[in-house]
PDB file of C-alpha atoms in Angstrom:
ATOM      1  CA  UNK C 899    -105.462-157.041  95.243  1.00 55.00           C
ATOM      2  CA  UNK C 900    -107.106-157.196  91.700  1.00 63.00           C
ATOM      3  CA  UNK C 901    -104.880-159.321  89.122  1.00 68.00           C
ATOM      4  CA  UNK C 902    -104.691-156.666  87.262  1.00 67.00           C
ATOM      5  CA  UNK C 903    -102.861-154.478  89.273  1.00 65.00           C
ATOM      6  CA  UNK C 904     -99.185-154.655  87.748  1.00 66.00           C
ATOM      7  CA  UNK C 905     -96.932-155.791  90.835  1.00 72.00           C
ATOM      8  CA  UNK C 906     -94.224-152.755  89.431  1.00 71.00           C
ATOM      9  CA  UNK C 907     -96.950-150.564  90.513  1.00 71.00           C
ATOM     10  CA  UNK C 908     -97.373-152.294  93.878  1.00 72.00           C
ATOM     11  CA  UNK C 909     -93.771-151.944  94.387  1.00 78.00           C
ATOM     12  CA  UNK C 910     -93.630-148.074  94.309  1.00 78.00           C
ATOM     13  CA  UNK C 911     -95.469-147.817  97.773  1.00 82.00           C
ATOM     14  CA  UNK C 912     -96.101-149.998 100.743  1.00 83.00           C
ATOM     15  CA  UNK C 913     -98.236-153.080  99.879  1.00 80.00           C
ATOM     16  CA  UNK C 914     -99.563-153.480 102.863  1.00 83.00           C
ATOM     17  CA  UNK C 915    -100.896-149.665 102.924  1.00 84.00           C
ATOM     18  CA  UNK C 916    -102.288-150.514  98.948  1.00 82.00           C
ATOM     19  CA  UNK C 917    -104.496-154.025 100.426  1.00 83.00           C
ATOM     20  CA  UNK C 918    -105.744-151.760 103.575  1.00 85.00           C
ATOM     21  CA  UNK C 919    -107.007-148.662 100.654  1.00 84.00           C
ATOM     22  CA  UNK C 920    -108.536-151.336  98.386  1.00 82.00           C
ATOM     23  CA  UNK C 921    -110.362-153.170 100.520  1.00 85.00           C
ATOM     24  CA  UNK C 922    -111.566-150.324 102.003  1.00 86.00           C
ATOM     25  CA  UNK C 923    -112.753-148.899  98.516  1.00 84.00           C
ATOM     26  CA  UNK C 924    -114.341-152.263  98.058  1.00 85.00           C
ATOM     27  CA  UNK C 925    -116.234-152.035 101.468  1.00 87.00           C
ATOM     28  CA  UNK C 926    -117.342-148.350 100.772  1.00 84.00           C
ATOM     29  CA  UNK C 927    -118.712-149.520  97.308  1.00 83.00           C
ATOM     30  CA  UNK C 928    -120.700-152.059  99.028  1.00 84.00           C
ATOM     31  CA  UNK C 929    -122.294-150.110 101.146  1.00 82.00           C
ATOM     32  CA  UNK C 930    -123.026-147.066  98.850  1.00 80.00           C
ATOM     33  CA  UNK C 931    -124.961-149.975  96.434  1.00 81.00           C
ATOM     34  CA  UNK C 932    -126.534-151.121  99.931  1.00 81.00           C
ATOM     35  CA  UNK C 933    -127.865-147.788 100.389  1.00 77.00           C
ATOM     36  CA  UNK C 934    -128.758-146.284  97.115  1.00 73.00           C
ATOM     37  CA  UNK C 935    -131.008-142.747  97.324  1.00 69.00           C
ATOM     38  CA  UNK C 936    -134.149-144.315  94.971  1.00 67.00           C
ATOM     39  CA  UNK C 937    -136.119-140.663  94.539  1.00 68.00           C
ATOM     40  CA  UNK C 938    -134.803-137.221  95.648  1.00 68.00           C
ATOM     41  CA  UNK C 939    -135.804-135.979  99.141  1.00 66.00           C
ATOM     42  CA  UNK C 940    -136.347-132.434 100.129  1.00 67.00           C
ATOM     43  CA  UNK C 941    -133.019-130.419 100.444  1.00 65.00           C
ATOM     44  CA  UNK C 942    -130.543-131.614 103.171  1.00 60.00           C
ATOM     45  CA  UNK C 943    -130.367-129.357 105.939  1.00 65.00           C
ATOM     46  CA  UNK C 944    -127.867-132.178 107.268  1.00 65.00           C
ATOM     47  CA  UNK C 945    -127.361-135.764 106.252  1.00 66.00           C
ATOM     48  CA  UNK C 946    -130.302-137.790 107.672  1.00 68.00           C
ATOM     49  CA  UNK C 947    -129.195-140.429 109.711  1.00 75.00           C
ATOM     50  CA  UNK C 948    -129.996-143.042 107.317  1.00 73.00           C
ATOM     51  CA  UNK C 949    -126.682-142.165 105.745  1.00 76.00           C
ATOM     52  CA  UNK C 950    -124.549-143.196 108.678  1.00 82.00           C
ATOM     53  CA  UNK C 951    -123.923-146.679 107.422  1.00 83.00           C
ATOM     54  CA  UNK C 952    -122.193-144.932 104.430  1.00 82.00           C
ATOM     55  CA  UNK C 953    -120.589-142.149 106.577  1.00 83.00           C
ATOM     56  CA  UNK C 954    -118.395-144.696 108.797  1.00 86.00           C
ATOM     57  CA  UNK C 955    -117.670-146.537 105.795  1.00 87.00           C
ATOM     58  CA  UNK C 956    -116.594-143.165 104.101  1.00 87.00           C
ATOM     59  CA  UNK C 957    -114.512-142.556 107.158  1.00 89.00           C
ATOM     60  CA  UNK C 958    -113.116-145.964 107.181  1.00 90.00           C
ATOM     61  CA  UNK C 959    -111.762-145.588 103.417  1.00 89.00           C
ATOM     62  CA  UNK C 960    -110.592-142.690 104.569  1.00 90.00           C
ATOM     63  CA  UNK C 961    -108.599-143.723 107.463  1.00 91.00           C
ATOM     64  CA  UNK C 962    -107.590-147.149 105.258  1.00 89.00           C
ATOM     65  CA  UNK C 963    -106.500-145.242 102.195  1.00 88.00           C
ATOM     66  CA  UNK C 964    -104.577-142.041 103.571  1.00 88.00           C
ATOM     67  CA  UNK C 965    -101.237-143.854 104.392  1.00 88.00           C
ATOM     68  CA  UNK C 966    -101.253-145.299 101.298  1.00 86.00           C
ATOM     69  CA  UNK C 967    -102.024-142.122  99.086  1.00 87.00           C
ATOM     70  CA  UNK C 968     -99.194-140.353 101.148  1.00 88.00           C
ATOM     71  CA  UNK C 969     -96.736-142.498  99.226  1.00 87.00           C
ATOM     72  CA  UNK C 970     -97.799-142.216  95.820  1.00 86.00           C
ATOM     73  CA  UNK C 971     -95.334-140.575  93.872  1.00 87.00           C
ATOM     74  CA  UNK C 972     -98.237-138.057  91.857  1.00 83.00           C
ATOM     75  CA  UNK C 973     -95.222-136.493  89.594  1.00 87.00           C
ATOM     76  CA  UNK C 974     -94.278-139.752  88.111  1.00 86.00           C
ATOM     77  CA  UNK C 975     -94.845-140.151  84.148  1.00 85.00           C
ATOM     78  CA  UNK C 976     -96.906-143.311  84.674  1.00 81.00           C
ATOM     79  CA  UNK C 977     -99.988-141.115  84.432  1.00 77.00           C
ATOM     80  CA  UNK C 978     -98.242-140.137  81.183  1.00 78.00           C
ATOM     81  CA  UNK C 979     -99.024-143.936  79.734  1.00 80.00           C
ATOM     82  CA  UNK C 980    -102.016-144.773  78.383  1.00 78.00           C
ATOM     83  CA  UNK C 981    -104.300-147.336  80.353  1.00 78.00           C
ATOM     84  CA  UNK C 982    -103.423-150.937  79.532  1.00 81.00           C
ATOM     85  CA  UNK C 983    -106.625-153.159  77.712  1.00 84.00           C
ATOM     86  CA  UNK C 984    -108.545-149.939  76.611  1.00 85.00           C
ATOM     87  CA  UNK C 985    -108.262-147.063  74.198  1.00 85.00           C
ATOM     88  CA  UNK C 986    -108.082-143.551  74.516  1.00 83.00           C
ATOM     89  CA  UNK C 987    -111.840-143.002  73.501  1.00 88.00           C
ATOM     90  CA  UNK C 988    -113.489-146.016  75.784  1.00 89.00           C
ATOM     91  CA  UNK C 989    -111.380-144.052  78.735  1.00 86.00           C
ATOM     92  CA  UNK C 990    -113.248-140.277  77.550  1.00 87.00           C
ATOM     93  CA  UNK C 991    -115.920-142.596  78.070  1.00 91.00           C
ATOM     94  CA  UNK C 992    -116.072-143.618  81.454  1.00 89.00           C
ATOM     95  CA  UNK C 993    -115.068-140.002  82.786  1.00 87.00           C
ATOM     96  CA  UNK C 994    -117.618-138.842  81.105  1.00 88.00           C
ATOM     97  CA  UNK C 995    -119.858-141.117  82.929  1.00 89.00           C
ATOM     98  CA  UNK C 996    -118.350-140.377  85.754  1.00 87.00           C
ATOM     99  CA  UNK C 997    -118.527-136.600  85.521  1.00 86.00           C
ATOM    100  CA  UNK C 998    -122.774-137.007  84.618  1.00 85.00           C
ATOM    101  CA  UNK C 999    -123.003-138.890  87.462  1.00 82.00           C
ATOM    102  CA  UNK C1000    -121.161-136.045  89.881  1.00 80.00           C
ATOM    103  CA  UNK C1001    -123.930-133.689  88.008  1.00 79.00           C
ATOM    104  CA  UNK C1002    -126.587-135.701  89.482  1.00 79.00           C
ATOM    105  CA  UNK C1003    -125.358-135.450  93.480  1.00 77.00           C
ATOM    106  CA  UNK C1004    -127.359-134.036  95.626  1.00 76.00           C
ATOM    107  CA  UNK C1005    -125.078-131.055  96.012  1.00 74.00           C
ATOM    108  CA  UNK C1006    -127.367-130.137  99.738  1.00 76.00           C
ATOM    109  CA  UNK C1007    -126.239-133.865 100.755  1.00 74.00           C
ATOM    110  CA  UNK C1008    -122.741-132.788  99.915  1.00 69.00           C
ATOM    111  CA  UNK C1009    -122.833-129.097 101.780  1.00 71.00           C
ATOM    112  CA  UNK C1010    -124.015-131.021 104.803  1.00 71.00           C
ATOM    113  CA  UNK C1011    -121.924-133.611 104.619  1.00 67.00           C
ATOM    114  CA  UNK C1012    -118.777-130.903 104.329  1.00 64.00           C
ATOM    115  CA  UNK C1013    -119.753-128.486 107.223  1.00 64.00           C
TER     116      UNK C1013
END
């Protein structure tokens, strides 16, 4: 686990469960970088098969991170806190990246992807 994680956080659910989620997350960042779209294709009638590298590894972080995300407790006041080592406005920030770059998915990829 990162350093950084705050071992009263780790306490609140099964370590074990939190290791299996982030090294899954790592994994499935890995191979999203591996596999990066460089121009956009025609619309996806279904996810070409060049995606199945990231598909299993999407599956995997799925199967990795579920028991783990079962446990949180989502109603505690933690999310309450602000994030420790960064203000308010560098946070805005990197949603706001993160939101511009859900704008720029392939929403087709995504249908197919979903059905």
């Amino acid at each position: 686990t990162d350093p950084g994680v705050p071992a009263y956080l780790k306490s609140l659910v099964n370590g074990a469960d939190a290791e299996k989620a982030y090294a899954a997350f790592l994994e499935f960042k890995d191979v999203v970088k591996k596999n990066q779209v460089s121009s956009p294709g025609p619309a996806a009638t279904a996810a070409p098969a060049k995606y199945d590298a990231i598909d299993g590894a999407a599956k995997a972080l799925s199967d990795a991170s579920y028991p783990f995300l079962k446990e949180v407790d989502w109603l505690s006041s933690i999310y309450l806190k602000p994030l420790p080592g960064t203000s308010a406005k560098d946070a805005m920030k990197a949603i706001d990246k993160m939101i511009v770059m859900g704008t720029n998915v392939d929403g087709n990829i995504l249908k197919a992807a979903a059905e």
